[in-house]
């Protein structure tokens, strides 16, 4: 029933906006205070966006970052990692291997449904968002706010 599907989608959107899904609560319980005792003076926070790892050799840039220099640091990727789920997974996994913690906020490119590539996998961007959250969980990339050092959120 199309009306029932719309009601279910609206309910899911409300849960997502309020951070009330079971998976979100589990993530927050596991990661929120993980580093609450670390010295904030020993933690650097970097932010990047629009890295588009599936374009212009940008994946090479990600993989070229030091494997040791950023191990105590935090990276926030503020959207547009890649146009496909595979690109997002590979790009963020490469960054996660280099930083202590990586946070990801999906952007419009990350949630696009690429014709002839993903259209048979994800019926819409909301489904791709939910799949993205699951992939981030699998590779250890965070999508919820957290304390990354004492008093540093």
XYZ file of N, CA and C in Angstrom:
459
model
N 0.843 -1.182 0.000
C 0.000 0.000 0.000
C 0.891 1.251 0.000
N 0.821 2.092 -1.031
C 1.673 3.283 -1.115
C 1.498 4.241 0.067
N 0.292 4.384 0.550
C 0.069 5.288 1.689
C 0.799 4.773 2.933
N 0.790 3.484 3.144
C 1.482 2.892 4.289
C 2.995 3.061 4.155
N 3.522 2.913 2.950
C 4.947 3.125 2.723
C 5.349 4.564 3.027
N 4.521 5.512 2.625
C 4.804 6.924 2.920
C 4.780 7.188 4.419
N 3.818 6.605 5.136
C 3.760 6.771 6.593
C 5.013 6.169 7.255
N 5.423 5.001 6.797
C 6.615 4.362 7.361
C 7.867 5.196 7.088
N 7.951 5.758 5.890
C 9.100 6.602 5.557
C 9.125 7.847 6.433
N 7.977 8.466 6.637
C 7.905 9.651 7.497
C 8.314 9.314 8.927
N 7.887 8.168 9.418
C 8.254 7.748 10.777
C 9.764 7.535 10.874
N 10.354 6.913 9.869
C 11.798 6.687 9.855
C 12.553 8.011 9.811
N 12.096 8.934 8.981
C 12.742 10.244 8.922
C 12.681 10.952 10.267
N 11.565 10.862 10.952
C 11.441 11.474 12.273
C 12.439 10.853 13.241
N 12.587 9.528 13.212
C 13.558 8.858 14.083
C 14.974 9.298 13.758
N 15.298 9.366 12.476
C 16.643 9.782 12.076
C 16.941 11.193 12.550
N 16.000 12.095 12.381
C 16.207 13.491 12.774
C 16.382 13.647 14.278
N 15.783 12.760 15.041
C 15.883 12.841 16.499
C 16.983 11.947 17.044
N 17.666 11.202 16.177
C 18.718 10.298 16.638
C 18.174 9.175 17.491
N 16.990 8.695 17.164
C 16.303 7.743 18.022
C 16.310 6.305 17.528
N 17.029 5.985 16.479
C 17.022 4.604 16.038
C 17.869 3.764 16.988
N 17.596 2.498 17.069
C 18.338 1.592 17.937
C 19.817 1.600 17.570
N 20.121 1.547 16.290
C 21.510 1.554 15.853
C 22.219 2.828 16.296
N 21.545 3.962 16.206
C 22.151 5.226 16.645
C 22.433 5.204 18.142
N 21.507 4.697 18.912
C 21.721 4.617 20.364
C 22.880 3.680 20.693
N 22.998 2.577 19.983
C 24.098 1.637 20.210
C 25.438 2.280 19.857
N 25.488 2.976 18.737
C 26.720 3.650 18.335
C 27.133 4.678 19.379
N 26.175 5.466 19.809
C 26.488 6.517 20.768
C 26.998 5.929 22.085
N 26.373 4.870 22.558
C 26.809 4.236 23.802
C 28.234 3.694 23.675
N 28.569 3.170 22.510
C 29.881 2.556 22.318
C 30.984 3.592 22.122
N 30.707 4.666 21.384
C 31.766 5.565 20.982
C 31.766 6.938 21.639
N 30.662 7.391 22.187
C 30.565 8.789 22.599
C 31.681 9.196 23.557
N 31.897 8.436 24.616
C 32.883 8.813 25.634
C 34.156 7.980 25.581
N 34.378 7.312 24.486
C 35.532 6.426 24.336
C 36.851 7.108 24.695
N 37.013 8.357 24.324
C 38.270 9.076 24.530
C 38.137 10.224 25.533
N 37.176 10.142 26.446
C 36.891 11.272 27.345
C 38.035 11.578 28.314
N 38.982 10.685 28.476
C 40.102 10.938 29.390
C 41.380 11.367 28.687
N 41.352 11.469 27.375
C 42.552 11.890 26.656
C 42.792 13.384 26.833
N 44.048 13.763 26.854
C 44.446 15.161 26.978
C 44.084 15.900 25.686
N 43.259 16.958 25.787
C 42.882 17.687 24.563
C 44.073 18.362 23.888
N 45.124 18.632 24.637
C 46.325 19.235 24.056
C 47.100 18.287 23.162
N 46.770 17.005 23.236
C 47.449 15.989 22.431
C 46.601 15.539 21.232
N 45.460 16.197 21.016
C 44.562 15.798 19.933
C 44.391 16.946 18.952
N 44.683 16.678 17.713
C 44.412 17.650 16.662
C 43.156 17.191 15.921
N 42.368 18.159 15.475
C 41.155 17.849 14.713
C 41.294 18.501 13.339
N 41.205 17.665 12.315
C 41.280 18.137 10.933
C 39.899 17.997 10.304
N 39.589 18.867 9.356
C 38.316 18.818 8.647
C 38.599 18.939 7.151
N 37.909 18.110 6.387
C 37.996 18.225 4.936
C 36.619 17.926 4.355
N 36.434 18.287 3.120
C 35.189 17.962 2.416
C 35.490 17.883 0.929
N 34.539 17.369 0.193
C 34.630 17.327 -1.266
C 35.916 16.652 -1.752
N 36.265 15.529 -1.131
C 37.498 14.858 -1.552
C 37.284 13.994 -2.791
N 36.047 13.656 -3.108
C 35.706 12.953 -4.358
C 36.785 11.949 -4.767
N 36.915 10.895 -3.977
C 37.986 9.917 -4.210
C 37.864 9.196 -5.540
N 36.726 9.277 -6.183
C 36.531 8.613 -7.464
C 36.852 9.533 -8.649
N 37.514 10.647 -8.374
C 37.845 11.598 -9.437
C 39.289 12.092 -9.298
N 39.909 12.399 -10.403
C 41.169 13.146 -10.476
C 42.307 12.588 -9.619
N 42.352 11.309 -9.387
C 43.436 10.735 -8.596
C 43.368 11.046 -7.113
N 42.198 11.452 -6.637
C 42.081 11.838 -5.224
C 42.256 10.670 -4.269
N 41.949 9.449 -4.699
C 42.186 8.290 -3.842
C 43.686 8.146 -3.578
N 44.479 8.440 -4.575
C 45.936 8.387 -4.416
C 46.374 9.360 -3.327
N 45.744 10.527 -3.281
C 46.059 11.503 -2.233
C 45.741 10.926 -0.852
N 44.558 10.306 -0.713
C 44.172 9.709 0.579
C 45.172 8.645 1.010
N 45.514 7.784 0.090
C 46.439 6.693 0.407
C 47.869 7.192 0.592
N 48.151 8.388 0.096
C 49.483 8.959 0.240
C 49.713 9.658 1.569
N 48.655 9.854 2.343
C 48.824 10.461 3.667
C 49.633 9.522 4.549
N 50.392 10.093 5.461
C 51.243 9.310 6.348
C 50.449 8.256 7.115
N 51.050 7.090 7.275
C 50.434 6.011 8.057
C 50.661 6.216 9.554
N 51.517 7.177 9.948
C 51.847 7.356 11.365
C 51.591 8.764 11.905
N 51.744 9.781 11.092
C 51.685 11.172 11.547
C 50.376 11.530 12.239
N 49.248 10.953 11.796
C 47.931 11.369 12.276
C 47.276 10.362 13.224
N 48.027 9.407 13.735
C 47.444 8.319 14.533
C 46.799 8.798 15.841
N 47.156 9.983 16.325
C 46.537 10.529 17.538
C 45.458 11.548 17.202
N 45.183 11.734 15.932
C 44.332 12.825 15.483
C 42.950 12.369 15.027
N 42.092 13.360 14.863
C 40.700 13.144 14.465
C 40.483 13.833 13.120
N 39.728 13.189 12.261
C 39.379 13.776 10.963
C 37.865 13.806 10.830
N 37.347 14.947 10.422
C 35.929 15.090 10.091
C 35.840 15.257 8.579
N 35.142 14.340 7.919
C 34.921 14.435 6.477
C 33.499 14.953 6.289
N 33.406 16.192 5.853
C 32.116 16.881 5.787
C 31.502 16.779 4.391
N 31.272 15.564 3.962
C 30.510 15.327 2.750
C 31.315 15.232 1.470
N 30.672 14.569 0.522
C 31.168 14.407 -0.838
C 32.504 13.670 -0.899
N 32.503 12.497 -0.312
C 33.657 11.608 -0.393
C 33.694 10.924 -1.752
N 32.523 10.517 -2.268
C 32.479 9.857 -3.570
C 31.059 9.708 -4.078
N 30.947 9.364 -5.340
C 29.629 9.239 -5.964
C 29.004 7.862 -5.800
N 29.797 6.857 -5.462
C 29.261 5.504 -5.289
C 29.590 4.998 -3.889
N 28.827 4.019 -3.438
C 29.088 3.441 -2.122
C 30.482 2.835 -2.075
N 30.901 2.201 -3.145
C 32.224 1.601 -3.186
C 33.310 2.658 -3.006
N 33.168 3.792 -3.675
C 34.148 4.875 -3.546
C 34.162 5.419 -2.125
N 32.984 5.634 -1.545
C 32.898 6.147 -0.176
C 33.565 5.164 0.788
N 33.236 3.884 0.650
C 33.824 2.861 1.528
C 35.348 2.858 1.415
N 35.860 2.818 0.202
C 37.307 2.741 0.009
C 38.010 4.004 0.503
N 37.446 5.152 0.187
C 38.069 6.407 0.602
C 38.113 6.562 2.109
N 36.998 6.294 2.764
C 36.963 6.462 4.212
C 37.752 5.377 4.934
N 37.800 4.181 4.385
C 38.633 3.127 4.977
C 40.110 3.525 4.906
N 40.514 4.122 3.792
C 41.900 4.582 3.661
C 42.212 5.660 4.695
N 41.277 6.572 4.911
C 41.491 7.628 5.910
C 41.449 7.072 7.333
N 40.552 6.141 7.584
C 40.442 5.537 8.919
C 41.743 4.834 9.295
N 42.437 4.270 8.335
C 43.708 3.591 8.604
C 44.801 4.579 9.014
N 44.571 5.872 8.815
C 45.592 6.869 9.085
C 45.288 7.769 10.286
N 44.027 7.817 10.712
C 43.617 8.689 11.818
C 43.066 7.860 12.972
N 43.192 8.382 14.184
C 42.635 7.679 15.351
C 41.130 7.539 15.233
N 40.473 8.642 14.876
C 39.019 8.609 14.690
C 38.661 9.409 13.451
N 37.686 8.896 12.713
C 37.177 9.581 11.530
C 35.669 9.703 11.677
N 35.173 10.917 11.459
C 33.740 11.196 11.478
C 33.317 11.555 10.060
N 32.121 11.117 9.682
C 31.648 11.360 8.322
C 30.222 11.877 8.349
N 30.010 12.963 7.620
C 28.677 13.515 7.393
C 28.420 13.385 5.898
N 27.504 12.519 5.478
C 27.272 12.338 4.041
C 26.804 13.624 3.365
N 27.294 13.827 2.164
C 26.882 14.970 1.354
C 26.027 14.525 0.185
N 25.670 15.466 -0.665
C 24.784 15.138 -1.779
C 25.399 14.115 -2.735
N 26.675 14.202 -3.015
C 27.299 13.239 -3.930
C 27.294 11.832 -3.323
N 27.523 11.746 -2.023
C 27.555 10.446 -1.361
C 26.212 9.731 -1.430
N 25.140 10.486 -1.550
C 23.796 9.903 -1.538
C 23.149 9.844 -2.917
N 23.863 10.274 -3.942
C 23.330 10.146 -5.297
C 23.152 8.681 -5.652
N 22.166 8.429 -6.472
C 21.967 7.092 -7.025
C 22.491 7.140 -8.464
N 23.621 6.520 -8.688
C 24.242 6.555 -10.011
C 23.508 5.634 -10.981
N 23.010 6.184 -12.099
C 22.347 5.342 -13.106
C 23.298 4.262 -13.619
N 22.753 3.109 -13.853
C 23.487 1.959 -14.372
C 24.553 1.430 -13.412
N 24.638 1.967 -12.217
C 25.608 1.474 -11.235
C 24.889 1.062 -9.954
N 24.069 1.963 -9.403
C 23.445 1.697 -8.110
C 21.920 1.725 -8.134
N 21.332 2.035 -9.244
C 19.875 2.204 -9.284
C 19.132 0.921 -8.927
N 19.727 -0.233 -9.143
C 19.073 -1.487 -8.781
C 19.368 -1.914 -7.346
N 20.245 -1.191 -6.676
C 20.617 -1.502 -5.299
C 19.814 -0.648 -4.322
N 19.735 0.656 -4.599
C 19.075 1.603 -3.704
C 17.907 2.245 -4.447
N 16.689 2.074 -3.960
C 15.549 2.689 -4.643
C 15.519 4.208 -4.518
N 16.145 4.738 -3.458
C 16.183 6.188 -3.276
C 17.345 6.553 -2.360
N 17.573 7.845 -2.201
C 18.710 8.319 -1.411
C 18.561 8.027 0.077
N 17.344 7.935 0.561
C 17.151 7.580 1.965
C 17.658 6.163 2.229
N 17.357 5.252 1.327
C 17.861 3.877 1.464
C 19.380 3.860 1.383
N 19.936 4.692 0.513
C 21.397 4.746 0.416
C 21.997 5.349 1.685
N 21.332 6.323 2.295
C 21.800 6.879 3.556
C 21.859 5.792 4.626
N 20.805 5.018 4.754
C 20.788 3.956 5.758
C 21.877 2.921 5.487
N 22.082 2.590 4.225
C 23.154 1.660 3.867
C 24.520 2.279 4.179
N 24.660 3.569 3.954
C 25.915 4.263 4.254
C 26.226 4.195 5.742
N 25.215 4.400 6.581
C 25.428 4.322 8.026
C 25.899 2.929 8.433
N 25.366 1.909 7.791
C 25.782 0.536 8.082
C 27.225 0.306 7.644
N 27.573 0.790 6.468
C 28.950 0.644 5.978
C 29.922 1.374 6.902
N 29.557 2.557 7.360
C 30.434 3.301 8.269
C 30.658 2.510 9.557
N 29.620 1.891 10.062
C 29.735 1.041 11.245
C 30.731 -0.089 10.985
N 30.643 -0.700 9.819
C 31.522 -1.830 9.466
C 32.987 -1.430 9.418
N 33.281 -0.235 8.925
C 34.682 0.166 8.764
C 35.189 1.037 9.919
N 34.348 1.282 10.925
C 34.782 2.020 12.102
C 34.800 3.525 11.948
N 34.054 4.034 10.989
C 33.929 5.480 10.796
C 32.662 5.933 11.507
N 32.750 7.005 12.247
C 31.647 7.457 13.092
C 30.761 8.466 12.370
N 29.483 8.416 12.702
C 28.510 9.320 12.091
C 27.706 10.068 13.144
N 28.081 9.902 14.397
C 27.387 10.559 15.518
C 28.373 11.457 16.263
N 27.898 12.503 16.924
C 28.790 13.338 17.731
C 29.432 12.519 18.843
N 30.638 12.927 19.247
C 31.337 12.202 20.312
C 32.391 13.104 20.942
N 32.785 12.736 22.144
C 33.884 13.404 22.847
C 35.180 12.769 22.366
N 36.068 13.543 21.759
C 37.300 12.986 21.191
C 38.509 13.211 22.084
N 38.344 13.996 23.122
C 39.332 14.218 24.171
C 38.563 14.911 25.303
N 39.175 14.966 26.464
C 38.482 15.562 27.612
C 37.966 16.959 27.285
N 36.627 17.102 27.257
C 35.998 18.389 26.995
C 36.007 18.825 25.543
N 36.467 17.973 24.644
C 36.549 18.326 23.217
C 35.563 17.473 22.439
N 34.527 18.136 21.901
C 33.450 17.439 21.201
C 33.451 17.774 19.727
